[in-house]
Amino acid sequence: MKKLQNKVAFITGASQGMGKSHASIYAKYGADLVLIDISDTVKIVAEELRQKYGIRVLAVKGNVTQPEEMKKIADQAQEYFGKIDILVCNAGVCRFAKFLESTDAEQDFHIDVNIKGAWHTSRAVIPHMIQSGGGSIVVMSSITGDLTSDPGEVAYALSKAALIGFTKSLAVEMAKYHIRVNAICPGFVLTPMAQQIAEQSNPANPEQVLTDMAEAIPLQRLANPDEIGELSAFLASEESSYITGTQIVIDGACTITETVSVGI
């Protein structure tokens, strides 16, 4: 049996980048999926995975910043599948802005999506996990904030560091319900967000930024999104049954050495 067979995974930010890779890897291991994104593209992703792996997929356009919306989607998923076993809090944003020039709106944007998004989604899904007797929550944090940062990333770093505290505290509180909570802290991953960061750092030559990133990493490359998805699937499965309340760095060793700055 595949390691996520008969499991139902609820994944936010699932239309592209790491969220899409989470969905693909989970489907490969047999999980049925609830895919949420603010873009209608999530429905195309859902159909691709349904056709490729023969799994059941519920795709819903939704905004993680809206608590009532997330509760409605979680209730819909519970009714459709009868349970939710796994939650991947993946939806996230990153915008560069110098601290003294940044606006409250830019600060709120990161807090609302990155922090409150994980909060609202977890609040919506956890009651269904408790009802089912347990589960696993994977929170997508970052090496940025808790371990390192670049210029212009104060708001992003704040939000991602906060998710570590969220993960650890929630893990302690949820342990009695047999719900494990862990955070993944990626370094540079070749995603649309990385491309966006490169374009913000050097609009004239974003490809050079990506090259500089890779050359500064001891493994000499950015991560493939599927490598993050594989780690996520491990944390969601029984293979990690005694792992909770931790953060796992997956960065090609870039936080060990001094890395190239990609800020502004």
PDB file of C-alpha atoms in Angstrom:
ATOM      1  CA  MET A   1       0.000   0.000   0.000  1.00  0.00           C
ATOM      2  CA  LYS A   2       1.190   3.518  -0.767  1.00  0.00           C
ATOM      3  CA  LYS A   3       2.102   5.432   2.388  1.00  0.00           C
ATOM      4  CA  LEU A   4      -0.710   7.983   2.078  1.00  0.00           C
ATOM      5  CA  GLN A   5      -3.362   5.600   0.749  1.00  0.00           C
ATOM      6  CA  ASN A   6      -6.807   6.274   2.259  1.00  0.00           C
ATOM      7  CA  LYS A   7      -5.648   9.653   3.597  1.00  0.00           C
ATOM      8  CA  VAL A   8      -7.251  12.996   2.777  1.00  0.00           C
ATOM      9  CA  ALA A   9      -4.911  15.974   2.479  1.00  0.00           C
ATOM     10  CA  PHE A  10      -6.067  19.593   2.661  1.00  0.00           C
ATOM     11  CA  ILE A  11      -3.521  21.833   0.865  1.00  0.00           C
ATOM     12  CA  THR A  12      -3.603  25.621   0.563  1.00  0.00           C
ATOM     13  CA  GLY A  13      -1.871  27.644  -2.140  1.00  0.00           C
ATOM     14  CA  ALA A  14      -2.056  24.592  -4.385  1.00  0.00           C
ATOM     15  CA  SER A  15      -2.158  26.071  -7.884  1.00  0.00           C
ATOM     16  CA  GLN A  16       1.586  26.543  -8.442  1.00  0.00           C
ATOM     17  CA  GLY A  17       5.067  26.282  -6.963  1.00  0.00           C
ATOM     18  CA  MET A  18       5.524  24.249  -3.807  1.00  0.00           C
ATOM     19  CA  GLY A  19       1.784  23.904  -3.241  1.00  0.00           C
ATOM     20  CA  LYS A  20       1.346  22.208  -6.600  1.00  0.00           C
ATOM     21  CA  SER A  21       4.297  19.941  -5.818  1.00  0.00           C
ATOM     22  CA  HIS A  22       2.815  18.992  -2.448  1.00  0.00           C
ATOM     23  CA  ALA A  23      -0.369  18.022  -4.248  1.00  0.00           C
ATOM     24  CA  SER A  24       1.459  15.995  -6.901  1.00  0.00           C
ATOM     25  CA  ILE A  25       3.641  14.106  -4.418  1.00  0.00           C
ATOM     26  CA  TYR A  26       0.716  13.386  -2.098  1.00  0.00           C
ATOM     27  CA  ALA A  27      -1.291  12.098  -5.052  1.00  0.00           C
ATOM     28  CA  LYS A  28       1.619   9.881  -6.077  1.00  0.00           C
ATOM     29  CA  TYR A  29       1.466   8.273  -2.631  1.00  0.00           C
ATOM     30  CA  GLY A  30      -2.273   7.667  -2.898  1.00  0.00           C
ATOM     31  CA  ALA A  31      -3.825  10.533  -0.940  1.00  0.00           C
ATOM     32  CA  ASP A  32      -7.125  12.090  -1.930  1.00  0.00           C
ATOM     33  CA  LEU A  33      -6.877  15.872  -2.064  1.00  0.00           C
ATOM     34  CA  VAL A  34      -8.626  19.064  -1.093  1.00  0.00           C
ATOM     35  CA  LEU A  35      -6.888  21.833  -3.047  1.00  0.00           C
ATOM     36  CA  ILE A  36      -7.433  25.508  -2.208  1.00  0.00           C
ATOM     37  CA  ASP A  37      -6.109  28.593  -3.950  1.00  0.00           C
ATOM     38  CA  ILE A  38      -7.211  32.139  -4.765  1.00  0.00           C
ATOM     39  CA  SER A  39      -6.663  31.295  -8.440  1.00  0.00           C
ATOM     40  CA  ASP A  40      -9.030  29.251 -10.593  1.00  0.00           C
ATOM     41  CA  THR A  41      -5.915  27.473 -11.898  1.00  0.00           C
ATOM     42  CA  VAL A  42      -6.282  25.132  -8.928  1.00  0.00           C
ATOM     43  CA  LYS A  43      -9.123  23.401 -10.773  1.00  0.00           C
ATOM     44  CA  ILE A  44      -6.825  22.656 -13.707  1.00  0.00           C
ATOM     45  CA  VAL A  45      -4.234  21.205 -11.317  1.00  0.00           C
ATOM     46  CA  ALA A  46      -6.936  19.087  -9.702  1.00  0.00           C
ATOM     47  CA  GLU A  47      -8.072  17.642 -13.017  1.00  0.00           C
ATOM     48  CA  GLU A  48      -4.485  16.823 -14.043  1.00  0.00           C
ATOM     49  CA  LEU A  49      -3.893  14.895 -10.813  1.00  0.00           C
ATOM     50  CA  ARG A  50      -7.258  13.176 -10.983  1.00  0.00           C
ATOM     51  CA  GLN A  51      -6.495  11.914 -14.470  1.00  0.00           C
ATOM     52  CA  LYS A  52      -2.884  10.933 -13.736  1.00  0.00           C
ATOM     53  CA  TYR A  53      -3.333   9.153 -10.392  1.00  0.00           C
ATOM     54  CA  GLY A  54      -7.005   8.172 -10.300  1.00  0.00           C
ATOM     55  CA  ILE A  55      -7.536   9.873  -6.957  1.00  0.00           C
ATOM     56  CA  ARG A  56     -10.473  11.896  -5.705  1.00  0.00           C
ATOM     57  CA  VAL A  57      -9.872  15.655  -5.718  1.00  0.00           C
ATOM     58  CA  LEU A  58     -11.971  18.536  -4.437  1.00  0.00           C
ATOM     59  CA  ALA A  59     -10.715  21.863  -5.817  1.00  0.00           C
ATOM     60  CA  VAL A  60     -12.065  25.065  -4.296  1.00  0.00           C
ATOM     61  CA  LYS A  61     -11.252  28.690  -4.962  1.00  0.00           C
ATOM     62  CA  GLY A  62     -10.697  30.241  -1.545  1.00  0.00           C
ATOM     63  CA  ASN A  63      -8.855  32.909   0.419  1.00  0.00           C
ATOM     64  CA  VAL A  64      -6.948  31.826   3.534  1.00  0.00           C
ATOM     65  CA  THR A  65      -7.263  35.321   5.016  1.00  0.00           C
ATOM     66  CA  GLN A  66     -11.019  34.817   5.426  1.00  0.00           C
ATOM     67  CA  PRO A  67     -11.819  32.599   8.446  1.00  0.00           C
ATOM     68  CA  GLU A  68     -15.454  31.964   7.581  1.00  0.00           C
ATOM     69  CA  GLU A  69     -14.484  31.024   4.043  1.00  0.00           C
ATOM     70  CA  MET A  70     -11.911  28.512   5.291  1.00  0.00           C
ATOM     71  CA  LYS A  71     -14.413  27.015   7.730  1.00  0.00           C
ATOM     72  CA  LYS A  72     -16.931  26.602   4.926  1.00  0.00           C
ATOM     73  CA  ILE A  73     -14.339  24.848   2.736  1.00  0.00           C
ATOM     74  CA  ALA A  74     -13.231  22.562   5.590  1.00  0.00           C
ATOM     75  CA  ASP A  75     -16.842  21.635   6.309  1.00  0.00           C
ATOM     76  CA  GLN A  76     -17.385  20.980   2.605  1.00  0.00           C
ATOM     77  CA  ALA A  77     -14.316  18.733   2.518  1.00  0.00           C
ATOM     78  CA  GLN A  78     -15.512  16.840   5.587  1.00  0.00           C
ATOM     79  CA  GLU A  79     -18.892  16.262   3.984  1.00  0.00           C
ATOM     80  CA  TYR A  80     -17.325  15.184   0.671  1.00  0.00           C
ATOM     81  CA  PHE A  81     -14.636  12.836   2.020  1.00  0.00           C
ATOM     82  CA  GLY A  82     -15.900  12.043   5.512  1.00  0.00           C
ATOM     83  CA  LYS A  83     -12.616  13.114   7.124  1.00  0.00           C
ATOM     84  CA  ILE A  84      -9.470  15.254   6.858  1.00  0.00           C
ATOM     85  CA  ASP A  85      -6.208  13.549   7.859  1.00  0.00           C
ATOM     86  CA  ILE A  86      -3.544  16.008   6.698  1.00  0.00           C
ATOM     87  CA  LEU A  87      -3.291  19.777   6.522  1.00  0.00           C
ATOM     88  CA  VAL A  88      -0.557  21.579   4.580  1.00  0.00           C
ATOM     89  CA  CYS A  89      -0.477  25.297   5.404  1.00  0.00           C
ATOM     90  CA  ASN A  90       1.362  26.305   2.254  1.00  0.00           C
ATOM     91  CA  ALA A  91      -0.262  29.541   1.047  1.00  0.00           C
ATOM     92  CA  GLY A  92       2.224  32.364   1.393  1.00  0.00           C
ATOM     93  CA  VAL A  93       3.487  35.647  -0.048  1.00  0.00           C
ATOM     94  CA  CYS A  94       6.780  37.537  -0.202  1.00  0.00           C
ATOM     95  CA  ARG A  95       7.214  41.175  -1.199  1.00  0.00           C
ATOM     96  CA  PHE A  96      10.397  43.192  -0.766  1.00  0.00           C
ATOM     97  CA  ALA A  97      10.235  46.608   0.907  1.00  0.00           C
ATOM     98  CA  LYS A  98      12.814  48.600   2.817  1.00  0.00           C
ATOM     99  CA  PHE A  99      11.696  48.806   6.441  1.00  0.00           C
ATOM    100  CA  LEU A 100      11.626  52.604   6.745  1.00  0.00           C
ATOM    101  CA  GLU A 101       9.838  52.918   3.409  1.00  0.00           C
ATOM    102  CA  SER A 102       7.338  50.102   3.915  1.00  0.00           C
ATOM    103  CA  THR A 103       3.658  50.713   4.537  1.00  0.00           C
ATOM    104  CA  ASP A 104       1.260  49.245   7.064  1.00  0.00           C
ATOM    105  CA  ALA A 105      -0.565  47.669   4.135  1.00  0.00           C
ATOM    106  CA  GLU A 106       2.583  45.773   3.105  1.00  0.00           C
ATOM    107  CA  GLN A 107       3.093  44.598   6.681  1.00  0.00           C
ATOM    108  CA  ASP A 108      -0.539  43.522   6.992  1.00  0.00           C
ATOM    109  CA  PHE A 109      -0.353  41.684   3.659  1.00  0.00           C
ATOM    110  CA  HIS A 110       2.348  39.317   4.994  1.00  0.00           C
ATOM    111  CA  ILE A 111       0.711  38.905   8.381  1.00  0.00           C
ATOM    112  CA  ASP A 112      -2.737  38.269   6.929  1.00  0.00           C
ATOM    113  CA  VAL A 113      -1.651  35.639   4.404  1.00  0.00           C
ATOM    114  CA  ASN A 114       1.357  33.976   6.045  1.00  0.00           C
ATOM    115  CA  ILE A 115       0.386  34.035   9.721  1.00  0.00           C
ATOM    116  CA  LYS A 116      -3.371  34.465   9.860  1.00  0.00           C
ATOM    117  CA  GLY A 117      -3.775  32.201   6.844  1.00  0.00           C
ATOM    118  CA  ALA A 118      -2.188  29.307   8.730  1.00  0.00           C
ATOM    119  CA  TRP A 119      -4.171  30.246  11.835  1.00  0.00           C
ATOM    120  CA  HIS A 120      -7.554  30.385  10.088  1.00  0.00           C
ATOM    121  CA  THR A 121      -6.956  27.209   8.106  1.00  0.00           C
ATOM    122  CA  SER A 122      -5.837  25.261  11.168  1.00  0.00           C
ATOM    123  CA  ARG A 123      -8.809  26.493  13.190  1.00  0.00           C
ATOM    124  CA  ALA A 124     -11.108  25.327  10.404  1.00  0.00           C
ATOM    125  CA  VAL A 125      -9.543  21.894   9.857  1.00  0.00           C
ATOM    126  CA  ILE A 126      -8.463  20.748  13.329  1.00  0.00           C
ATOM    127  CA  PRO A 127     -11.996  20.034  14.657  1.00  0.00           C
ATOM    128  CA  HIS A 128     -12.431  17.538  11.811  1.00  0.00           C
ATOM    129  CA  MET A 129      -9.050  15.948  12.587  1.00  0.00           C
ATOM    130  CA  ILE A 130     -10.051  15.562  16.220  1.00  0.00           C
ATOM    131  CA  GLN A 131     -13.295  13.952  15.121  1.00  0.00           C
ATOM    132  CA  SER A 132     -11.303  11.471  13.016  1.00  0.00           C
ATOM    133  CA  GLY A 133      -8.927  10.612  15.850  1.00  0.00           C
ATOM    134  CA  GLY A 134      -5.804  12.503  14.785  1.00  0.00           C
ATOM    135  CA  GLY A 135      -3.762  13.762  11.886  1.00  0.00           C
ATOM    136  CA  SER A 136      -0.713  15.654  10.732  1.00  0.00           C
ATOM    137  CA  ILE A 137      -0.224  19.357  10.046  1.00  0.00           C
ATOM    138  CA  VAL A 138       2.672  20.610   7.927  1.00  0.00           C
ATOM    139  CA  VAL A 139       3.389  24.326   8.181  1.00  0.00           C
ATOM    140  CA  MET A 140       5.468  25.925   5.444  1.00  0.00           C
ATOM    141  CA  SER A 141       7.848  28.362   7.114  1.00  0.00           C
ATOM    142  CA  SER A 142      11.284  29.353   5.756  1.00  0.00           C
ATOM    143  CA  ILE A 143      14.922  29.717   6.700  1.00  0.00           C
ATOM    144  CA  THR A 144      14.169  33.440   6.372  1.00  0.00           C
ATOM    145  CA  GLY A 145      13.249  34.989   9.688  1.00  0.00           C
ATOM    146  CA  ASP A 146      14.221  32.300  12.147  1.00  0.00           C
ATOM    147  CA  LEU A 147      17.678  31.542  10.734  1.00  0.00           C
ATOM    148  CA  THR A 148      18.620  34.237   8.237  1.00  0.00           C
ATOM    149  CA  SER A 149      17.309  37.157   6.214  1.00  0.00           C
ATOM    150  CA  ASP A 150      18.131  39.571   3.405  1.00  0.00           C
ATOM    151  CA  PRO A 151      17.550  43.331   3.103  1.00  0.00           C
ATOM    152  CA  GLY A 152      13.956  44.260   2.414  1.00  0.00           C
ATOM    153  CA  GLU A 153      12.488  41.124   3.989  1.00  0.00           C
ATOM    154  CA  VAL A 154      11.495  42.385   7.439  1.00  0.00           C
ATOM    155  CA  ALA A 155       7.769  41.780   6.987  1.00  0.00           C
ATOM    156  CA  TYR A 156       8.300  38.398   5.350  1.00  0.00           C
ATOM    157  CA  ALA A 157      10.890  37.354   7.941  1.00  0.00           C
ATOM    158  CA  LEU A 158       8.556  38.395  10.757  1.00  0.00           C
ATOM    159  CA  SER A 159       5.733  36.307   9.359  1.00  0.00           C
ATOM    160  CA  LYS A 160       7.794  33.183   8.691  1.00  0.00           C
ATOM    161  CA  ALA A 161       9.542  33.298  12.078  1.00  0.00           C
ATOM    162  CA  ALA A 162       6.131  33.581  13.745  1.00  0.00           C
ATOM    163  CA  LEU A 163       5.103  30.316  12.102  1.00  0.00           C
ATOM    164  CA  ILE A 164       7.830  28.492  14.058  1.00  0.00           C
ATOM    165  CA  GLY A 165       6.295  29.612  17.338  1.00  0.00           C
ATOM    166  CA  PHE A 166       2.875  28.715  15.980  1.00  0.00           C
ATOM    167  CA  THR A 167       4.090  25.233  15.050  1.00  0.00           C
ATOM    168  CA  LYS A 168       5.730  24.461  18.385  1.00  0.00           C
ATOM    169  CA  SER A 169       2.878  25.751  20.538  1.00  0.00           C
ATOM    170  CA  LEU A 170       0.206  24.086  18.437  1.00  0.00           C
ATOM    171  CA  ALA A 171       2.107  20.782  18.535  1.00  0.00           C
ATOM    172  CA  VAL A 172       2.070  20.791  22.336  1.00  0.00           C
ATOM    173  CA  GLU A 173      -1.614  21.642  22.500  1.00  0.00           C
ATOM    174  CA  MET A 174      -2.689  19.128  19.846  1.00  0.00           C
ATOM    175  CA  ALA A 175      -0.607  16.166  21.041  1.00  0.00           C
ATOM    176  CA  LYS A 176      -3.412  14.854  23.244  1.00  0.00           C
ATOM    177  CA  TYR A 177      -5.587  14.602  20.137  1.00  0.00           C
ATOM    178  CA  HIS A 178      -2.903  12.616  18.279  1.00  0.00           C
ATOM    179  CA  ILE A 179      -2.353  15.508  15.882  1.00  0.00           C
ATOM    180  CA  ARG A 180       1.278  16.147  14.975  1.00  0.00           C
ATOM    181  CA  VAL A 181       2.437  19.591  13.848  1.00  0.00           C
ATOM    182  CA  ASN A 182       5.753  20.267  12.101  1.00  0.00           C
ATOM    183  CA  ALA A 183       7.296  23.087  10.092  1.00  0.00           C
ATOM    184  CA  ILE A 184       9.386  22.897   6.945  1.00  0.00           C
ATOM    185  CA  CYS A 185      11.990  25.636   6.447  1.00  0.00           C
ATOM    186  CA  PRO A 186      13.119  25.686   2.815  1.00  0.00           C
ATOM    187  CA  GLY A 187      16.002  27.683   1.462  1.00  0.00           C
ATOM    188  CA  PHE A 188      15.956  28.776  -2.161  1.00  0.00           C
ATOM    189  CA  VAL A 189      13.499  26.715  -4.220  1.00  0.00           C
ATOM    190  CA  LEU A 190      12.978  27.101  -7.962  1.00  0.00           C
ATOM    191  CA  THR A 191       9.393  28.349  -7.882  1.00  0.00           C
ATOM    192  CA  PRO A 192       7.439  31.287  -9.303  1.00  0.00           C
ATOM    193  CA  MET A 193       8.066  33.035  -5.961  1.00  0.00           C
ATOM    194  CA  ALA A 194      11.830  32.641  -6.417  1.00  0.00           C
ATOM    195  CA  GLN A 195      11.496  34.101  -9.890  1.00  0.00           C
ATOM    196  CA  GLN A 196       9.514  37.004  -8.433  1.00  0.00           C
ATOM    197  CA  ILE A 197      12.200  37.595  -5.794  1.00  0.00           C
ATOM    198  CA  ALA A 198      14.855  37.595  -8.506  1.00  0.00           C
ATOM    199  CA  GLU A 199      12.876  40.117 -10.541  1.00  0.00           C
ATOM    200  CA  GLN A 200      12.488  42.394  -7.524  1.00  0.00           C
ATOM    201  CA  SER A 201      16.190  42.114  -6.694  1.00  0.00           C
ATOM    202  CA  ASN A 202      17.431  42.829 -10.206  1.00  0.00           C
ATOM    203  CA  PRO A 203      14.679  43.718 -12.707  1.00  0.00           C
ATOM    204  CA  ALA A 204      17.237  44.094 -15.488  1.00  0.00           C
ATOM    205  CA  ASN A 205      18.709  40.616 -15.084  1.00  0.00           C
ATOM    206  CA  PRO A 206      16.695  38.300 -12.805  1.00  0.00           C
ATOM    207  CA  GLU A 207      18.357  35.186 -14.242  1.00  0.00           C
ATOM    208  CA  GLN A 208      21.689  36.399 -12.893  1.00  0.00           C
ATOM    209  CA  VAL A 209      20.163  36.554  -9.418  1.00  0.00           C
ATOM    210  CA  LEU A 210      19.067  32.925  -9.695  1.00  0.00           C
ATOM    211  CA  THR A 211      22.550  31.990 -10.894  1.00  0.00           C
ATOM    212  CA  ASP A 212      24.149  33.847  -7.974  1.00  0.00           C
ATOM    213  CA  MET A 213      21.791  32.096  -5.553  1.00  0.00           C
ATOM    214  CA  ALA A 214      22.776  28.688  -6.891  1.00  0.00           C
ATOM    215  CA  GLU A 215      26.498  29.421  -6.841  1.00  0.00           C
ATOM    216  CA  ALA A 216      26.308  30.524  -3.199  1.00  0.00           C
ATOM    217  CA  ILE A 217      24.679  27.260  -2.091  1.00  0.00           C
ATOM    218  CA  PRO A 218      27.108  24.442  -1.225  1.00  0.00           C
ATOM    219  CA  LEU A 219      25.059  22.004  -3.326  1.00  0.00           C
ATOM    220  CA  GLN A 220      25.338  24.504  -6.195  1.00  0.00           C
ATOM    221  CA  ARG A 221      21.660  24.546  -7.101  1.00  0.00           C
ATOM    222  CA  LEU A 222      18.225  25.622  -5.969  1.00  0.00           C
ATOM    223  CA  ALA A 223      15.875  22.963  -4.632  1.00  0.00           C
ATOM    224  CA  ASN A 224      13.324  21.341  -6.890  1.00  0.00           C
ATOM    225  CA  PRO A 225       9.803  21.909  -5.478  1.00  0.00           C
ATOM    226  CA  ASP A 226       9.217  18.146  -5.508  1.00  0.00           C
ATOM    227  CA  GLU A 227      12.039  17.726  -2.980  1.00  0.00           C
ATOM    228  CA  ILE A 228      10.027  19.857  -0.578  1.00  0.00           C
ATOM    229  CA  GLY A 229       6.930  17.831  -1.414  1.00  0.00           C
ATOM    230  CA  GLU A 230       8.704  14.583  -0.558  1.00  0.00           C
ATOM    231  CA  LEU A 231       9.690  15.924   2.864  1.00  0.00           C
ATOM    232  CA  SER A 232       6.144  17.097   3.406  1.00  0.00           C
ATOM    233  CA  ALA A 233       4.765  13.657   2.528  1.00  0.00           C
ATOM    234  CA  PHE A 234       7.184  12.072   4.995  1.00  0.00           C
ATOM    235  CA  LEU A 235       5.949  14.368   7.764  1.00  0.00           C
ATOM    236  CA  ALA A 236       2.352  13.605   6.835  1.00  0.00           C
ATOM    237  CA  SER A 237       2.857   9.840   6.887  1.00  0.00           C
ATOM    238  CA  GLU A 238       3.250   7.276   9.657  1.00  0.00           C
ATOM    239  CA  GLU A 239       6.954   7.148   8.813  1.00  0.00           C
ATOM    240  CA  SER A 240       7.308  10.236  11.024  1.00  0.00           C
ATOM    241  CA  SER A 241       4.897   9.112  13.737  1.00  0.00           C
ATOM    242  CA  TYR A 242       7.119  10.306  16.610  1.00  0.00           C
ATOM    243  CA  ILE A 243       8.076  13.650  15.076  1.00  0.00           C
ATOM    244  CA  THR A 244       6.110  16.680  16.215  1.00  0.00           C
ATOM    245  CA  GLY A 245       6.779  20.270  17.203  1.00  0.00           C
ATOM    246  CA  THR A 246       9.937  20.514  15.145  1.00  0.00           C
ATOM    247  CA  GLN A 247      11.268  22.541  12.231  1.00  0.00           C
ATOM    248  CA  ILE A 248      13.182  20.823   9.460  1.00  0.00           C
ATOM    249  CA  VAL A 249      15.594  22.852   7.350  1.00  0.00           C
ATOM    250  CA  ILE A 250      15.948  21.841   3.698  1.00  0.00           C
ATOM    251  CA  ASP A 251      18.330  24.355   2.148  1.00  0.00           C
ATOM    252  CA  GLY A 252      21.319  22.655   0.498  1.00  0.00           C
ATOM    253  CA  ALA A 253      23.435  23.892   3.434  1.00  0.00           C
ATOM    254  CA  CYS A 254      23.074  27.541   2.430  1.00  0.00           C
ATOM    255  CA  THR A 255      22.558  28.684   6.033  1.00  0.00           C
ATOM    256  CA  ILE A 256      25.912  27.216   7.052  1.00  0.00           C
ATOM    257  CA  THR A 257      27.920  29.551   4.859  1.00  0.00           C
ATOM    258  CA  GLU A 258      27.534  33.273   4.156  1.00  0.00           C
ATOM    259  CA  THR A 259      25.187  33.455   1.177  1.00  0.00           C
ATOM    260  CA  VAL A 260      24.569  35.978  -1.541  1.00  0.00           C
ATOM    261  CA  SER A 261      22.082  38.711  -0.707  1.00  0.00           C
ATOM    262  CA  VAL A 262      18.935  38.847  -2.823  1.00  0.00           C
ATOM    263  CA  GLY A 263      17.393  41.846  -1.084  1.00  0.00           C
ATOM    264  CA  ILE A 264      17.003  45.474  -2.114  1.00  0.00           C
TER     265      ILE A 264
END
